[in-house]
Backbone as ProteinMPNN parsed JSONL, in Angstrom:
{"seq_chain_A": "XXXXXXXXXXXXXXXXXXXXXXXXXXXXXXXXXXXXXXXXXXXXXXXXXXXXXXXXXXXXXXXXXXXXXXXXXXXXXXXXXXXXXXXXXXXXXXXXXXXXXXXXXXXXXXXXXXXXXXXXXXXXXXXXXXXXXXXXXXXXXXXXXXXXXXXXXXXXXXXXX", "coords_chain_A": {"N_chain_A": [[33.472, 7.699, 16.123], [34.549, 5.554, 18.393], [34.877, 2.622, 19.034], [33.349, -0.833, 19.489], [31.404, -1.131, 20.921], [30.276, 1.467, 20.768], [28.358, 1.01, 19.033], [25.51, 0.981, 19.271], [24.415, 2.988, 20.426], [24.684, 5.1, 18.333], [23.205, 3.663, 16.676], [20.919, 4.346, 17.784], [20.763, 6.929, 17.834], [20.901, 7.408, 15.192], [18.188, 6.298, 14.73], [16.363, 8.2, 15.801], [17.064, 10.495, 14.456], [16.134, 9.687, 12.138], [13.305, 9.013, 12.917], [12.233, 11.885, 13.443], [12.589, 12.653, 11.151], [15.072, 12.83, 9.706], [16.351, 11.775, 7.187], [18.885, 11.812, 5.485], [20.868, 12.067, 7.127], [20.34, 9.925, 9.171], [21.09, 8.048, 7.662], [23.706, 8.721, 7.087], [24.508, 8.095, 9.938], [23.339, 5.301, 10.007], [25.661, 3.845, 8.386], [28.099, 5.327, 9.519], [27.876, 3.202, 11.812], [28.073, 0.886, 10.898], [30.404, 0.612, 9.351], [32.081, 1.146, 11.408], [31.291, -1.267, 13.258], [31.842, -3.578, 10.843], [34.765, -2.927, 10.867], [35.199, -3.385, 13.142], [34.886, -6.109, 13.43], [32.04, -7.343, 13.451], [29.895, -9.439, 12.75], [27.347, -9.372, 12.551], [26.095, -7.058, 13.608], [27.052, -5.462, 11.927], [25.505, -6.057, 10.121], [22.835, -5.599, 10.361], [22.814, -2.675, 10.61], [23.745, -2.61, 7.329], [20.497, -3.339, 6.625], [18.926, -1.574, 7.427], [19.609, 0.346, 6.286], [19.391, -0.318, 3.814], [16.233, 0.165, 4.169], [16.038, 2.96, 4.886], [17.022, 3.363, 1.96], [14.833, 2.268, 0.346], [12.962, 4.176, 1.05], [13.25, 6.256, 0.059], [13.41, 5.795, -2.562], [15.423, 5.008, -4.082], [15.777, 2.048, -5.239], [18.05, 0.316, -6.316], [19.765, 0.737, -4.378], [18.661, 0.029, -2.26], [18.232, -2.398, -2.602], [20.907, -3.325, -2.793], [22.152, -2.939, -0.418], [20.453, -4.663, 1.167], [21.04, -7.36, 0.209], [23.763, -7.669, 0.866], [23.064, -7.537, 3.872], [21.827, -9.623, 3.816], [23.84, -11.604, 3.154], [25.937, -11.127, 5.594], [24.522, -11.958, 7.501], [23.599, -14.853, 6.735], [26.549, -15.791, 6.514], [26.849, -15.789, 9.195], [25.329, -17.667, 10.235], [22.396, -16.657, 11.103], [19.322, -17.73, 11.338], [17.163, -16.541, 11.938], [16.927, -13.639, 11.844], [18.562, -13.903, 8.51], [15.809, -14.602, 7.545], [14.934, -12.278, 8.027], [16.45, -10.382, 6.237], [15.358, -11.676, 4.172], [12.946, -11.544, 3.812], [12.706, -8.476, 3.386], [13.578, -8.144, 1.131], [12.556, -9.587, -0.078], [9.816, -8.19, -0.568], [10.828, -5.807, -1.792], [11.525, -6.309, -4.139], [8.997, -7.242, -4.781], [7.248, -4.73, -4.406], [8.438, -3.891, -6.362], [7.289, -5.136, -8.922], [8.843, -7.094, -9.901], [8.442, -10.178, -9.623], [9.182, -12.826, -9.72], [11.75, -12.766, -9.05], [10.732, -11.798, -6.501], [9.068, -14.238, -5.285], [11.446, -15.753, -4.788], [12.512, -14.794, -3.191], [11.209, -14.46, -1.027], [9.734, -17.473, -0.694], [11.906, -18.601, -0.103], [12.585, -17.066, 2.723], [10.395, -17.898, 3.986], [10.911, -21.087, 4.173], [13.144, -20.78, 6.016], [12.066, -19.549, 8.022], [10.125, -21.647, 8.546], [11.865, -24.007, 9.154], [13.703, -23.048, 11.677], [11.635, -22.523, 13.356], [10.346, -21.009, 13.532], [7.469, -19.003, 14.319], [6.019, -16.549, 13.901], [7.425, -15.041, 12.33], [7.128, -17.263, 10.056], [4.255, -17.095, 9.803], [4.249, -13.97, 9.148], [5.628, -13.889, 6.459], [4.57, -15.626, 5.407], [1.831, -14.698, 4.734], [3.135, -11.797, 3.298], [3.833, -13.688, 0.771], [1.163, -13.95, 0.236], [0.322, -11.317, -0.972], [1.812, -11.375, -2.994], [0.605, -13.334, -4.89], [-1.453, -11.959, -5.081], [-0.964, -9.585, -5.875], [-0.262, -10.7, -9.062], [-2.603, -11.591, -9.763], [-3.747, -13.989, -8.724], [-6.194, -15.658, -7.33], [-6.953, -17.583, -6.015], [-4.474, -19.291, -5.138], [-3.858, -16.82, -3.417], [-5.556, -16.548, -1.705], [-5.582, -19.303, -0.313], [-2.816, -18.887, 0.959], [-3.499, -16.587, 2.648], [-4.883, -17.807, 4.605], [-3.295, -20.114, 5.981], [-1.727, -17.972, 6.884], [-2.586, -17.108, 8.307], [-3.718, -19.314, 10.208], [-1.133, -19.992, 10.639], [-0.155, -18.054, 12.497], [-2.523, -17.945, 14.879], [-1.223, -19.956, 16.108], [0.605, -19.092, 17.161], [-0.275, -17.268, 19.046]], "CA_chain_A": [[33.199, 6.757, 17.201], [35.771, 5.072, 18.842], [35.049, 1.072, 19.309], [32.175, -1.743, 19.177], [30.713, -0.663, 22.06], [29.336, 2.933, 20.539], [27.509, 0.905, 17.381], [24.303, 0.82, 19.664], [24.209, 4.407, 20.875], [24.809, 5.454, 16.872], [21.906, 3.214, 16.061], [19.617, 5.337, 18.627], [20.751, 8.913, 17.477], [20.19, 7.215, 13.792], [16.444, 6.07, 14.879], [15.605, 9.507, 16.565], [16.925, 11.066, 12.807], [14.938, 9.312, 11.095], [12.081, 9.576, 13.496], [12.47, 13.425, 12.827], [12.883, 13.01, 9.051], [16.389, 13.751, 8.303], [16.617, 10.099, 6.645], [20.074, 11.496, 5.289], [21.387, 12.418, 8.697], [19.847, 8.85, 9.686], [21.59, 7.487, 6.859], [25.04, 8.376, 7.584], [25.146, 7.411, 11.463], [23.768, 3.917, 10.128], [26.915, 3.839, 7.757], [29.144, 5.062, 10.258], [27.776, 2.234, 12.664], [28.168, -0.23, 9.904], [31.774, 1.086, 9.5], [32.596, 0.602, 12.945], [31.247, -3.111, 13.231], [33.166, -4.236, 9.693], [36.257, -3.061, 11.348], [35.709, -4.352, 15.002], [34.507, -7.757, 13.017], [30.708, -8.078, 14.277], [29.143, -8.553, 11.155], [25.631, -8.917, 13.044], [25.923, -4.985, 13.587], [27.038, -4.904, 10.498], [24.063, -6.956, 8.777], [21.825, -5.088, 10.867], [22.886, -1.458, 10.076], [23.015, -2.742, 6.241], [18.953, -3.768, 6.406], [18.475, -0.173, 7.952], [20.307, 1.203, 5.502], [18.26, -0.513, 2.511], [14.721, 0.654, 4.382], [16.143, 4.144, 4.307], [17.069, 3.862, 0.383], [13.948, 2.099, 0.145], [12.111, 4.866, 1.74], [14.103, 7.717, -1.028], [13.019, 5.324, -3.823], [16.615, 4.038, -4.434], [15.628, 0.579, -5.327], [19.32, 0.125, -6.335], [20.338, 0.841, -3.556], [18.159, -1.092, -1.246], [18.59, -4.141, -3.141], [22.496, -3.832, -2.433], [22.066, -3.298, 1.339], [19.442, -6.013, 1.575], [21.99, -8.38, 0.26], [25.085, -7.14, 2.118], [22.536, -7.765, 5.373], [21.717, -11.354, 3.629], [25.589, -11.956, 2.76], [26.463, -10.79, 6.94], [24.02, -13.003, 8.427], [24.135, -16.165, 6.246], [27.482, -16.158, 6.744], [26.611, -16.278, 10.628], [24.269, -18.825, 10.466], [21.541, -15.914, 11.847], [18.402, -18.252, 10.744], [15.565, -15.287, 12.146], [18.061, -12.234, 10.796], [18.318, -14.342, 6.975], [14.498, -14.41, 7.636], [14.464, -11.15, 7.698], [16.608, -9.944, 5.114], [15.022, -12.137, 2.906], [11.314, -11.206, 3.445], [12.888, -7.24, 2.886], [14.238, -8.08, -0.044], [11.352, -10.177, -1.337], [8.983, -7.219, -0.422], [11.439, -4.752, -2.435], [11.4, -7.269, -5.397], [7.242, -7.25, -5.22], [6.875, -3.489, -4.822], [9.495, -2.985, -8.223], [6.934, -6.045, -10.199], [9.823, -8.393, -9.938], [7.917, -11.501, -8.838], [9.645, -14.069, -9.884], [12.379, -13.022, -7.138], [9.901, -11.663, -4.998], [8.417, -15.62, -4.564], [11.891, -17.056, -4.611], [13.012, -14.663, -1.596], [9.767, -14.887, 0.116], [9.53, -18.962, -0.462], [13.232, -18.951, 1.299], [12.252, -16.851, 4.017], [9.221, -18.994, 4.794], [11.592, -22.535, 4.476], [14.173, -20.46, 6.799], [11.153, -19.555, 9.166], [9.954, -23.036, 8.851], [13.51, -24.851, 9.701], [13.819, -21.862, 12.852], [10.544, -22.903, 14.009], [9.43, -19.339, 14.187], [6.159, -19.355, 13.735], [5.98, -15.718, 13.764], [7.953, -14.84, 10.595], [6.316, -17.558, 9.132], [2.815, -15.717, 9.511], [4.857, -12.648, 8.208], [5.944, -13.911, 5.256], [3.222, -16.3, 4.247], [1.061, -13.416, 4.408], [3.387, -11.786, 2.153], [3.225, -14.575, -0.215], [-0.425, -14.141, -0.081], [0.415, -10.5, -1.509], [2.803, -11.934, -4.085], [-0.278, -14.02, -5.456], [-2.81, -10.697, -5.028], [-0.435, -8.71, -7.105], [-0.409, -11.662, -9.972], [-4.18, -11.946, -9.542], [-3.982, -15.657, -9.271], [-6.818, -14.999, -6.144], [-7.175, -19.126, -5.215], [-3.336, -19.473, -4.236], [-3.919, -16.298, -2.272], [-6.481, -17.04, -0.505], [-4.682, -20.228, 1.065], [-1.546, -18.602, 1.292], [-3.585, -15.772, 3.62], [-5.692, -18.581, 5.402], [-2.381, -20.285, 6.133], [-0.552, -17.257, 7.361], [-3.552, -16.763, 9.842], [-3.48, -20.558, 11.042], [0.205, -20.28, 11.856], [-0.396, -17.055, 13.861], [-2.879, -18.859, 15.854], [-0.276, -21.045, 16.972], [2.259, -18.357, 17.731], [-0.79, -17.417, 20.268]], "C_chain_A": [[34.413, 5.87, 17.404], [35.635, 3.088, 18.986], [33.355, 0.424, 19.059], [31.15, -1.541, 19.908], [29.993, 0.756, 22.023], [28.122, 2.587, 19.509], [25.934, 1.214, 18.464], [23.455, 2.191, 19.942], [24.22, 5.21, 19.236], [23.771, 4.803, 16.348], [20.647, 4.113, 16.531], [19.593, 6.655, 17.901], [20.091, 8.08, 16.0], [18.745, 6.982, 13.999], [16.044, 7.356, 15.315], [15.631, 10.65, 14.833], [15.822, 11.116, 11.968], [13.254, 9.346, 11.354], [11.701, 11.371, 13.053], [12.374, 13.738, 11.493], [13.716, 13.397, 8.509], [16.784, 12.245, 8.369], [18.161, 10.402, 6.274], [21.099, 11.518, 6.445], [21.299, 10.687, 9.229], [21.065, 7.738, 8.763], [23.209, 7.604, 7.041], [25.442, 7.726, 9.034], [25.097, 6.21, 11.096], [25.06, 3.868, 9.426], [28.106, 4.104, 8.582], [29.359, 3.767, 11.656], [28.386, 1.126, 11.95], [29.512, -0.676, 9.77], [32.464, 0.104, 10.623], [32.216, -1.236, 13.046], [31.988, -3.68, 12.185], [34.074, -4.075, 10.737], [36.466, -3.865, 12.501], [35.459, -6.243, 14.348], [33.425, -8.313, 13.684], [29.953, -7.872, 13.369], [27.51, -9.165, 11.536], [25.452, -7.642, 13.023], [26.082, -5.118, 12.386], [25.913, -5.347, 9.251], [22.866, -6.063, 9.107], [22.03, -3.444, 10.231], [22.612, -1.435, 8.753], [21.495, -2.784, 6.082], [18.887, -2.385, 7.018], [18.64, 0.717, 6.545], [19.587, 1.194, 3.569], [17.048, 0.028, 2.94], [15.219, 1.855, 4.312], [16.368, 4.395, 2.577], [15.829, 3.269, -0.172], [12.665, 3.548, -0.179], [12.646, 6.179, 0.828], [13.665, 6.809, -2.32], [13.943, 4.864, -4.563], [16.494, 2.535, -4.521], [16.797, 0.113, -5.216], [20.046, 0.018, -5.25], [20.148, 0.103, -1.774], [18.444, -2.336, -1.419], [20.137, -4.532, -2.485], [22.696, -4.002, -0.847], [21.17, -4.217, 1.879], [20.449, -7.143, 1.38], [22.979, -8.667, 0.642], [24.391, -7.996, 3.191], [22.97, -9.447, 4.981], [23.055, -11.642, 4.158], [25.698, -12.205, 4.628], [25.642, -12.268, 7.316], [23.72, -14.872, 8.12], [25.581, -16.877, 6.414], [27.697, -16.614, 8.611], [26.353, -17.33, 11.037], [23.095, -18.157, 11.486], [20.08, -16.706, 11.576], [17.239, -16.85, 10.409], [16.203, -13.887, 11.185], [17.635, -12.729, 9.623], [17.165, -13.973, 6.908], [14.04, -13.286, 7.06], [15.067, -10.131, 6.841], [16.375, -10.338, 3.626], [13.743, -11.592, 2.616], [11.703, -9.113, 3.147], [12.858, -7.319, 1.822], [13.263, -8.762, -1.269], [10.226, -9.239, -1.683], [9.259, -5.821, -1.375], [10.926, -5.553, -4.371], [9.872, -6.983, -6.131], [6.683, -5.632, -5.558], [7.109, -3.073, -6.031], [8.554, -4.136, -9.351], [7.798, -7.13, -10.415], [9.442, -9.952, -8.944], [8.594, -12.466, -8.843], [11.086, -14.236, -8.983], [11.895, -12.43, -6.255], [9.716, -13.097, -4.281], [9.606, -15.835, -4.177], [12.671, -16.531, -2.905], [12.267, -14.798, -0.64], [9.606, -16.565, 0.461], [10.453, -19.468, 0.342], [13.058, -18.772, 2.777], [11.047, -17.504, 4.512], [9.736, -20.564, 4.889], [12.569, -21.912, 5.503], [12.972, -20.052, 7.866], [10.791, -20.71, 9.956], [10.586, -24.002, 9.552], [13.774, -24.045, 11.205], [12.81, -22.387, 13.613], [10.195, -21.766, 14.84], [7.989, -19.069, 13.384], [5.609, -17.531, 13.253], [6.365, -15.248, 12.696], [7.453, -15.934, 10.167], [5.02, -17.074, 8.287], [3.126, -14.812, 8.816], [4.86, -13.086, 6.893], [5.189, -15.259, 4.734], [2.032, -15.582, 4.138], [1.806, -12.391, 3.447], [3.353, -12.075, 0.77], [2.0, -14.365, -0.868], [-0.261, -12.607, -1.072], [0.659, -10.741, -3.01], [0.905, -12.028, -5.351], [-1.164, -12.79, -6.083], [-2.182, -9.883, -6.369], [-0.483, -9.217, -8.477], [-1.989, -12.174, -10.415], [-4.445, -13.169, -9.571], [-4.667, -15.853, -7.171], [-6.706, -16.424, -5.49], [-5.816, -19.365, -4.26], [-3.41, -18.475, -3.168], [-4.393, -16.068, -1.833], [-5.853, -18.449, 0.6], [-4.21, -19.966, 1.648], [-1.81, -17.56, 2.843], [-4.406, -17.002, 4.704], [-4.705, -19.162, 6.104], [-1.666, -19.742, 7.281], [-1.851, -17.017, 8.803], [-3.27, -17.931, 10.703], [-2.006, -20.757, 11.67], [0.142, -19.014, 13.142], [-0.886, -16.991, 15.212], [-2.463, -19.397, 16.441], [0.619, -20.443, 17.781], [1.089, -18.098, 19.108], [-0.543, -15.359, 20.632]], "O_chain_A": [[35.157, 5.564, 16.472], [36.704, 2.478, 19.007], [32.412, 1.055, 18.579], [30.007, -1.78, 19.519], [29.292, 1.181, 22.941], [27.222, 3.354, 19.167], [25.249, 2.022, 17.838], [22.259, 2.408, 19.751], [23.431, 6.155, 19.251], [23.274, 5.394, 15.389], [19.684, 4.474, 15.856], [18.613, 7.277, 17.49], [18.884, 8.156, 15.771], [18.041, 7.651, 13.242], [14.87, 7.48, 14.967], [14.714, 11.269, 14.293], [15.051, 11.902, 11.417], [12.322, 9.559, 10.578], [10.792, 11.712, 12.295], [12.144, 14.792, 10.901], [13.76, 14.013, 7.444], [17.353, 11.654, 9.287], [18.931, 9.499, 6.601], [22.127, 10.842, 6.419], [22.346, 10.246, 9.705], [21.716, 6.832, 9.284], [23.889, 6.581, 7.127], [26.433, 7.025, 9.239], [26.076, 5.511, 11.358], [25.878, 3.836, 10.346], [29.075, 3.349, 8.506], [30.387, 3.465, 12.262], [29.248, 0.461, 12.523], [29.902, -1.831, 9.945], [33.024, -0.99, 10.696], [33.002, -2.168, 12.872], [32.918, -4.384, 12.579], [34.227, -5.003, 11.531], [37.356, -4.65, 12.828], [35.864, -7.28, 14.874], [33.481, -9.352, 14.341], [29.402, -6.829, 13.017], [26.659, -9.322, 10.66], [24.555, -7.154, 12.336], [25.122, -4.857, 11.662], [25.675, -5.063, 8.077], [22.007, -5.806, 8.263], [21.271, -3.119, 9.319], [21.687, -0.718, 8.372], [21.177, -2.055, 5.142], [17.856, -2.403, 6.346], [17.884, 1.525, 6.006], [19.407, 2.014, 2.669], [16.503, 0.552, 1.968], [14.783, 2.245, 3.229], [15.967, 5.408, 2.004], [15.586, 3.706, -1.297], [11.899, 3.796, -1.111], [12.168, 7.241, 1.229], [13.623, 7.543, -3.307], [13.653, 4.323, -5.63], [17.204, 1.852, -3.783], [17.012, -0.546, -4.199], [20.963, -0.8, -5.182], [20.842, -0.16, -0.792], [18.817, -3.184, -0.608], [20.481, -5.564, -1.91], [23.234, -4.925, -0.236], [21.194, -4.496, 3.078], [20.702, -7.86, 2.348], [23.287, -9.843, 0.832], [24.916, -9.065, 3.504], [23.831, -10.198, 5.438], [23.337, -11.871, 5.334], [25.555, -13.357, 5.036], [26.144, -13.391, 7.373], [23.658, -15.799, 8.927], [25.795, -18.089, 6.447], [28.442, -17.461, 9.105], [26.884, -17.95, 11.958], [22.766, -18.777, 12.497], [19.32, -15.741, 11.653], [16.741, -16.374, 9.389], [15.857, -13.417, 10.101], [16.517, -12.354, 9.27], [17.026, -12.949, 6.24], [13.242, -13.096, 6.143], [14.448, -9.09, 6.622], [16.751, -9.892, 2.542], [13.391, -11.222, 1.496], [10.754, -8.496, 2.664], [12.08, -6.566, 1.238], [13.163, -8.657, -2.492], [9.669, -9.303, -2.779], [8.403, -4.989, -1.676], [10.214, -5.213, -5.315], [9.566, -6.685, -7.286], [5.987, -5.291, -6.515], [6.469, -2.271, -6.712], [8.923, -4.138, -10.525], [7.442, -8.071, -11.124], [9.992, -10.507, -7.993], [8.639, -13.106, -7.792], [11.501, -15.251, -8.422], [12.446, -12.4, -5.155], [10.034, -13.295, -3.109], [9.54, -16.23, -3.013], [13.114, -17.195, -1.968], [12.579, -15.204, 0.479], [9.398, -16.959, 1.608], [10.3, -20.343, 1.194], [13.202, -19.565, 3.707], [10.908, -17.52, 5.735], [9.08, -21.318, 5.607], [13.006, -22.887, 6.115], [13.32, -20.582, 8.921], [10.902, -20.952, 11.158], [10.063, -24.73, 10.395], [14.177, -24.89, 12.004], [13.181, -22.772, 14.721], [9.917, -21.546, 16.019], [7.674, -18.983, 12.197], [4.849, -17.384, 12.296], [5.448, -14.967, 11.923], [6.889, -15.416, 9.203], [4.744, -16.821, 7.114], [2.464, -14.607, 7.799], [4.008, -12.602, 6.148], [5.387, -15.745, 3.621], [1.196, -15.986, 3.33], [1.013, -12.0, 2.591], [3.05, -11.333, -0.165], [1.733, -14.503, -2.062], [-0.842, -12.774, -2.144], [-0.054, -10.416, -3.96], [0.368, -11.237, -6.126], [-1.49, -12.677, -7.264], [-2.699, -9.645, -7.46], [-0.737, -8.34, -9.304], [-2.307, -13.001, -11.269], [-5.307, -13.594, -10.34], [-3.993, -16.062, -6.162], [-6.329, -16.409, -4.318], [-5.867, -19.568, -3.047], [-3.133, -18.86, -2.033], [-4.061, -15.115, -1.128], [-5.746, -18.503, 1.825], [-4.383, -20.24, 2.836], [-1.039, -17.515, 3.801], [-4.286, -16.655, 5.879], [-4.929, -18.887, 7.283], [-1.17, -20.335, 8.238], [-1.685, -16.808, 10.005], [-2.692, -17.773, 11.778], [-1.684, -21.359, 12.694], [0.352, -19.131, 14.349], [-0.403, -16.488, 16.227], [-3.0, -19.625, 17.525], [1.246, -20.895, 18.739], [1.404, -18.624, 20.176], [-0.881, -14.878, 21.713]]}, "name": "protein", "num_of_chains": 1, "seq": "XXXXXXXXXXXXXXXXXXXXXXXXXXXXXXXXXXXXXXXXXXXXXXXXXXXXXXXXXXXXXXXXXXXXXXXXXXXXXXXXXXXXXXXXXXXXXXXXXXXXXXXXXXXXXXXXXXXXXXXXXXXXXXXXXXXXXXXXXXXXXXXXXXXXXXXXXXXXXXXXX"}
């Protein structure tokens, strides 16, 4: 691919891949998208292709490997100042954390992404990821916190409308 201006069209063929099921096929276009944005210097494409790139190693059972492209994404878009993006490479990454039993940074990426929802005043990823939370709790069996935490994530949803 030739410039900044193909990353979008390389994201499509990669979604139709992966729609299809050749996740590794899917997996290199995001990488060569990823590529291409580092070099042109748009490290939104490039945060974004990373978080693709962890739900595909997610999705192969590469924990390792999700974890590193979840935090790449983080790294890209913190450095932006992306508030909703962070959001959302935090509630990936807290969700990766909870699936592997690793609670104790499941909460602390989930508790971020719900103070970075909060501060955004997106009420929407809040719901998301205080309904997460409520998981967090479910998985820990500590049922009282997650019962708020889901009562909560409903009452902000309400608001989003």
């Amino acid at each position: 691919a030739c410039c900044l201006a193909a990353v979008p069209s390389i994201f499509s063929i990669a979604n139709v891949r992966w729609f299809e099921g050749d996740i590794e096929a899917a997996a290199a276009l995001y990488g060569e998208a990823r590529a291409l944005a580092e070099r042109t210097g748009d490290g939104r494409l490039a945060g974004m292709a990373a978080q693709h790139l962890g739900v595909l190693a997610t999705v192969r059972g590469d924990d390792a490997g999700a974890r590193a492209h979840y935090e790449d994404s983080l790294a890209q878009y913190r450095a932006l100042g992306l508030g909703d993006d962070v959001c959302a490479a935090l509630t990936n990454l807290g969700m990766l954390h909870l699936y592997a039993g690793r609670w104790d940074d499941a909460g602390r990426a989930l508790g971020e992404a719900a103070e970075v929802a909060r501060g955004a005043g997106n009420r929407a990823h809040e719901a998301q990821v205080t309904a997460n939370l409520a998981d967090l709790y479910l998985a820990r069996r500590a049922f009282g916190p997650a019962a708020v935490a889901a009562t909560s994530a409903l009452a902000v949803a309400e608001r989003v409308g």
